Amino acid sequence: MLRYFLGRLGQTVLVLICISMVSFVFLRLTGDPAGLVLPQDATMDQMAAMRIQMGLDKALPMQYLQYLGHVLQGDLGRSIYSQEPVTGLIMERMPATMELAVVSMLAALAVAVPIGIVSALYRGTLMDNASMFFALVGISMPHFWLGIMLVMLFSVELGWLPTSGRGGWQHMILPATTLGLSLVALFARLVRSSMLEVLGQDYVRTARAKGASQLAVVGKHALRNALIPIVTVIGMQFGLLLGGTVIIETVFAWPGVGRLIVQAVMDRDYPVVQAAVMFLAAIFVLVNLVVDMLYIWLDPAISYHRGQA
Amino acid sequence: MKIPRTKALALLAAITLGLPMTVQAQTQLVVAQSAEPVGLDAARNSLQASLNVALNIQETLFTPLENGNVGPGLADSWKFSDGTTLRVKLKPGLTFHNGEPIDAEAVKYSFERLLNPVLKSPHAGRMEQISSVKVIDPLTVEFKTNAPFAPILHLMSYYLTIVPPKATAATDPDAFNRKPIGAGPYVVESWQRGGDVVLKAFDKYWAGKPAYDRVIIRAIPEESARVAAFVTGEVDIVEGMSVQSQRVIEKSGKGVLTDSMGVMPYIGLNTNKPPFNDQRVRQAVNFGIDRASIKKALFNDRGLLTPGPISPRTFGADLSLKPYAYDVAKAKQLLSDAGFPNGFDTTLSYPTNMTQIQEQAQALAADLAKIGVRAKLQPLDRAIMFQKYKNREQDMYIYWWDDSPEPDRYMYSLFHSKSRDYYYKNADTDALLDKGRSTLDRDSREKIYNQIDRKLYQEAPWVFLYVIPETYAVSTKVSFNGRRDGIMYLRYAKPKN
């Protein structure tokens, strides 16, 4: 177990180094930031001086090695514009992003699991079909469009909720709904199919034969087993959710990391983009690691000892 | 301790006696920008979204005026005693937000801080012409320039913000960038990065306490969300709107539109190599563009046609010039004279971050095709665009500049070979531009820029297009006008009635 964990941890570090390299190279292929940092009336001499100051005059591999050296010392660099350490810039926005992602995820689960169970139990009925239709619609709607439509309806037409920004719980409803809706759809379908599979298993039939109530069968026997695949997907979706916040945060002016990335990309603020990508990638990879560990806890049949199936 | 206690007593009295409170409600103004500020210290920020906030907190010596001149600010009076010596007299008795006195030492400190390489100020280059600053007496400062330099007052009125020496020196620069202390009309109350900047009025502002007690500046990056926030009344002033959004706002009846800084797009031509090294070809493409129709179709007819390189709103433009007429026959004749009877193939590149750029590029290319100039469109990300521009890789390119009230700002930057010589270089133009910035007398200066405008109109290194104003929507409850320089000086905003 420990050995497996350490192995996975090693993999994680390797993945992060690869990501850093890829993002470093690609970002620098997209143009020269020196001209963008200076005001537009800067002269050629001023621009040349800025390139040297920013270290852009050195060869790309040298720039990368220098960067990596700093990263290993815990220095992810400073924003080109505000000249502040990027770690601070990201960390101060992380709570907003995590808040949005976690609330969306929990809300989505709270809605999706019951829908999935009901659909599975009443398979083929009108209720099942209606839920699955709703799920399909939820998956198909692009975040961006959905967000704007919700604002139009609930803020502009009805005047119930604020259009944007972060403040009280009212501010949370629209962005979390937008972000969570596609997850509801995804999870509901997954819970349904997983439940259907489990409900057909021998042990469920046995439980029923022994006269256990519907509630006991579903709650005690079926659900826990049906949730195993869901946990994996939650892990993967959480990473995607963080990515999704890039769009949602822009639409709803939510002061999180996603919006920081968007603005930093626009401004070509390399160190910020780079560090933010690394942060999100690290969270993604770590969540997946945790999920794999959870997996073992949920299903003792899965084990990672060598020589065992 | 006394005041809160009386307030509390008053509150208690009001509640127990059921009397209405006599404390007047605070007036509050909410402004939405399309981008968030990076920092609030004007000396360290050059992006519009940052300066729009910073210049409400920090103050300069002069107040920039709409015609490119300056009026009094922290400075009461000023005089060039000779071409290179500027003597500035400060208003007596002024203080910064923190109570430090505004004196000559503070001015000297602020200037030296701006030029200190450690600060990495983007405005350092703009102050290059100033060689020294001397304190004459507590309220008198003397600036020396390397050579006579006319735009210096204009530049100082935006970029030389005066900071309190003691507090600034004692504060970490990054902390100062988050919560700067200045002498502007508003004091920073709070700012959570990414969230609202909350400002409160400064009682001792030199021009009097501003009309709004509190100002909230919010960033809403998505245009439709910005418009929604305006229509629902969450914000009072919104910046950054396309023609479509402008129509939505007009229809809602919630606000009026006001023009601010203009964007002046142009098509730059590579005069270094064929076909655009021939003046006839350059004039031909100028005759081949139907500017008036494009302006009408794409910009709801807002804006101005530009005859030459200087915006007709800017001092120095030769107002006797008429925009190149739309004349396909003449354009074809000129191309034929230049040896291109069947036209030619070329490329038209443009950065994708411009407003309505795709529509503009298509309309321009369609017009060019009618005279036989077959331009392949090359939309580029702005950083790549800039790189190709610098590397002289373009034939025709669309770029833009603000139609600044000071002609030297963009004319020197875009046409002087010391600033950039990528696609145009001309010794006579260089000489005229040098003369333009070193002549202090405004009337003589104007004549020089008139001459430059005419010369470039004739040479046509650009296809001259139009000036499209950026537009703010302002709530019907607020009186506020956009400015030529595009800066949101919120002290000019007042509640209506």
PDB file of N, CA and C in Angstrom, chain B residues 28-33 52 56 196-197 215-220 226 234-239 472 480 488 490 493:
ATOM      1  N   GLN B  28     -23.581  56.843  -3.065  1.00  0.00           N
ATOM      2  CA  GLN B  28     -22.666  55.803  -3.536  1.00  0.00           C
ATOM      3  C   GLN B  28     -22.759  55.646  -5.044  1.00  0.00           C
ATOM      4  N   LEU B  29     -21.606  55.439  -5.660  1.00  0.00           N
ATOM      5  CA  LEU B  29     -21.540  55.274  -7.101  1.00  0.00           C
ATOM      6  C   LEU B  29     -20.867  53.933  -7.390  1.00  0.00           C
ATOM      7  N   VAL B  30     -21.478  53.125  -8.260  1.00  0.00           N
ATOM      8  CA  VAL B  30     -20.864  51.846  -8.609  1.00  0.00           C
ATOM      9  C   VAL B  30     -20.492  51.864 -10.093  1.00  0.00           C
ATOM     10  N   VAL B  31     -19.246  51.530 -10.360  1.00  0.00           N
ATOM     11  CA  VAL B  31     -18.717  51.577 -11.720  1.00  0.00           C
ATOM     12  C   VAL B  31     -18.258  50.185 -12.124  1.00  0.00           C
ATOM     13  N   ALA B  32     -18.594  49.746 -13.322  1.00  0.00           N
ATOM     14  CA  ALA B  32     -18.115  48.438 -13.789  1.00  0.00           C
ATOM     15  C   ALA B  32     -17.157  48.614 -14.948  1.00  0.00           C
ATOM     16  N   GLN B  33     -16.001  47.988 -14.821  1.00  0.00           N
ATOM     17  CA  GLN B  33     -15.016  47.987 -15.895  1.00  0.00           C
ATOM     18  C   GLN B  33     -14.950  46.590 -16.506  1.00  0.00           C
ATOM     19  N   ASN B  52      -7.467  53.830 -14.364  1.00  0.00           N
ATOM     20  CA  ASN B  52      -8.808  54.356 -14.104  1.00  0.00           C
ATOM     21  C   ASN B  52      -9.125  54.406 -12.617  1.00  0.00           C
ATOM     22  N   ASN B  56      -7.845  58.109  -9.456  1.00  0.00           N
ATOM     23  CA  ASN B  56      -8.830  58.673  -8.540  1.00  0.00           C
ATOM     24  C   ASN B  56      -8.287  58.743  -7.115  1.00  0.00           C
ATOM     25  N   ASP B 196     -14.314  43.929  -5.486  1.00  0.00           N
ATOM     26  CA  ASP B 196     -14.552  45.363  -5.598  1.00  0.00           C
ATOM     27  C   ASP B 196     -13.415  46.191  -5.018  1.00  0.00           C
ATOM     28  N   VAL B 197     -13.140  47.315  -5.671  1.00  0.00           N
ATOM     29  CA  VAL B 197     -12.305  48.338  -5.056  1.00  0.00           C
ATOM     30  C   VAL B 197     -13.284  49.317  -4.414  1.00  0.00           C
ATOM     31  N   VAL B 215     -17.328  55.188  -3.624  1.00  0.00           N
ATOM     32  CA  VAL B 215     -17.294  54.720  -4.996  1.00  0.00           C
ATOM     33  C   VAL B 215     -16.860  53.264  -4.966  1.00  0.00           C
ATOM     34  N   ILE B 216     -17.585  52.429  -5.705  1.00  0.00           N
ATOM     35  CA  ILE B 216     -17.199  51.025  -5.811  1.00  0.00           C
ATOM     36  C   ILE B 216     -16.852  50.757  -7.258  1.00  0.00           C
ATOM     37  N   ILE B 217     -15.661  50.223  -7.485  1.00  0.00           N
ATOM     38  CA  ILE B 217     -15.264  49.905  -8.851  1.00  0.00           C
ATOM     39  C   ILE B 217     -15.146  48.390  -8.963  1.00  0.00           C
ATOM     40  N   ARG B 218     -15.900  47.840  -9.879  1.00  0.00           N
ATOM     41  CA  ARG B 218     -16.058  46.392  -9.994  1.00  0.00           C
ATOM     42  C   ARG B 218     -15.597  45.975 -11.381  1.00  0.00           C
ATOM     43  N   ALA B 219     -15.016  44.790 -11.483  1.00  0.00           N
ATOM     44  CA  ALA B 219     -14.638  44.287 -12.801  1.00  0.00           C
ATOM     45  C   ALA B 219     -15.626  43.207 -13.207  1.00  0.00           C
ATOM     46  N   ILE B 220     -16.258  43.411 -14.355  1.00  0.00           N
ATOM     47  CA  ILE B 220     -17.141  42.376 -14.903  1.00  0.00           C
ATOM     48  C   ILE B 220     -16.651  42.095 -16.319  1.00  0.00           C
ATOM     49  N   ARG B 226     -22.026  42.578 -17.924  1.00  0.00           N
ATOM     50  CA  ARG B 226     -21.866  43.988 -17.602  1.00  0.00           C
ATOM     51  C   ARG B 226     -23.140  44.760 -17.921  1.00  0.00           C
ATOM     52  N   GLU B 234     -27.598  47.487 -10.750  1.00  0.00           N
ATOM     53  CA  GLU B 234     -26.527  47.159  -9.807  1.00  0.00           C
ATOM     54  C   GLU B 234     -25.337  48.082  -9.972  1.00  0.00           C
ATOM     55  N   VAL B 235     -25.125  48.567 -11.206  1.00  0.00           N
ATOM     56  CA  VAL B 235     -24.026  49.500 -11.416  1.00  0.00           C
ATOM     57  C   VAL B 235     -24.537  50.749 -12.126  1.00  0.00           C
ATOM     58  N   ASP B 236     -23.825  51.867 -11.908  1.00  0.00           N
ATOM     59  CA  ASP B 236     -24.275  53.152 -12.440  1.00  0.00           C
ATOM     60  C   ASP B 236     -23.539  53.572 -13.707  1.00  0.00           C
ATOM     61  N   ILE B 237     -22.298  53.142 -13.819  1.00  0.00           N
ATOM     62  CA  ILE B 237     -21.518  53.504 -15.006  1.00  0.00           C
ATOM     63  C   ILE B 237     -20.861  52.223 -15.525  1.00  0.00           C
ATOM     64  N   VAL B 238     -20.976  51.978 -16.821  1.00  0.00           N
ATOM     65  CA  VAL B 238     -20.352  50.790 -17.410  1.00  0.00           C
ATOM     66  C   VAL B 238     -19.468  51.200 -18.556  1.00  0.00           C
ATOM     67  N   GLU B 239     -18.341  50.532 -18.629  1.00  0.00           N
ATOM     68  CA  GLU B 239     -17.378  50.836 -19.676  1.00  0.00           C
ATOM     69  C   GLU B 239     -17.308  49.631 -20.615  1.00  0.00           C
ATOM     70  N   TYR B 472     -19.287  54.810 -22.774  1.00  0.00           N
ATOM     71  CA  TYR B 472     -19.756  54.428 -21.441  1.00  0.00           C
ATOM     72  C   TYR B 472     -21.267  54.538 -21.437  1.00  0.00           C
ATOM     73  N   PHE B 480     -22.388  62.326 -15.701  1.00  0.00           N
ATOM     74  CA  PHE B 480     -20.975  62.006 -15.924  1.00  0.00           C
ATOM     75  C   PHE B 480     -20.714  61.966 -17.422  1.00  0.00           C
ATOM     76  N   MET B 488     -11.283  57.544 -16.247  1.00  0.00           N
ATOM     77  CA  MET B 488     -12.513  57.780 -15.494  1.00  0.00           C
ATOM     78  C   MET B 488     -12.208  58.609 -14.254  1.00  0.00           C
ATOM     79  N   LEU B 490     -13.573  60.131 -11.488  1.00  0.00           N
ATOM     80  CA  LEU B 490     -14.906  60.038 -10.909  1.00  0.00           C
ATOM     81  C   LEU B 490     -15.286  61.242 -10.066  1.00  0.00           C
ATOM     82  N   ALA B 493     -18.144  63.006 -11.506  1.00  0.00           N
ATOM     83  CA  ALA B 493     -19.478  62.387 -11.480  1.00  0.00           C
ATOM     84  C   ALA B 493     -20.305  63.017 -10.359  1.00  0.00           C
TER      85      ALA B 493
END
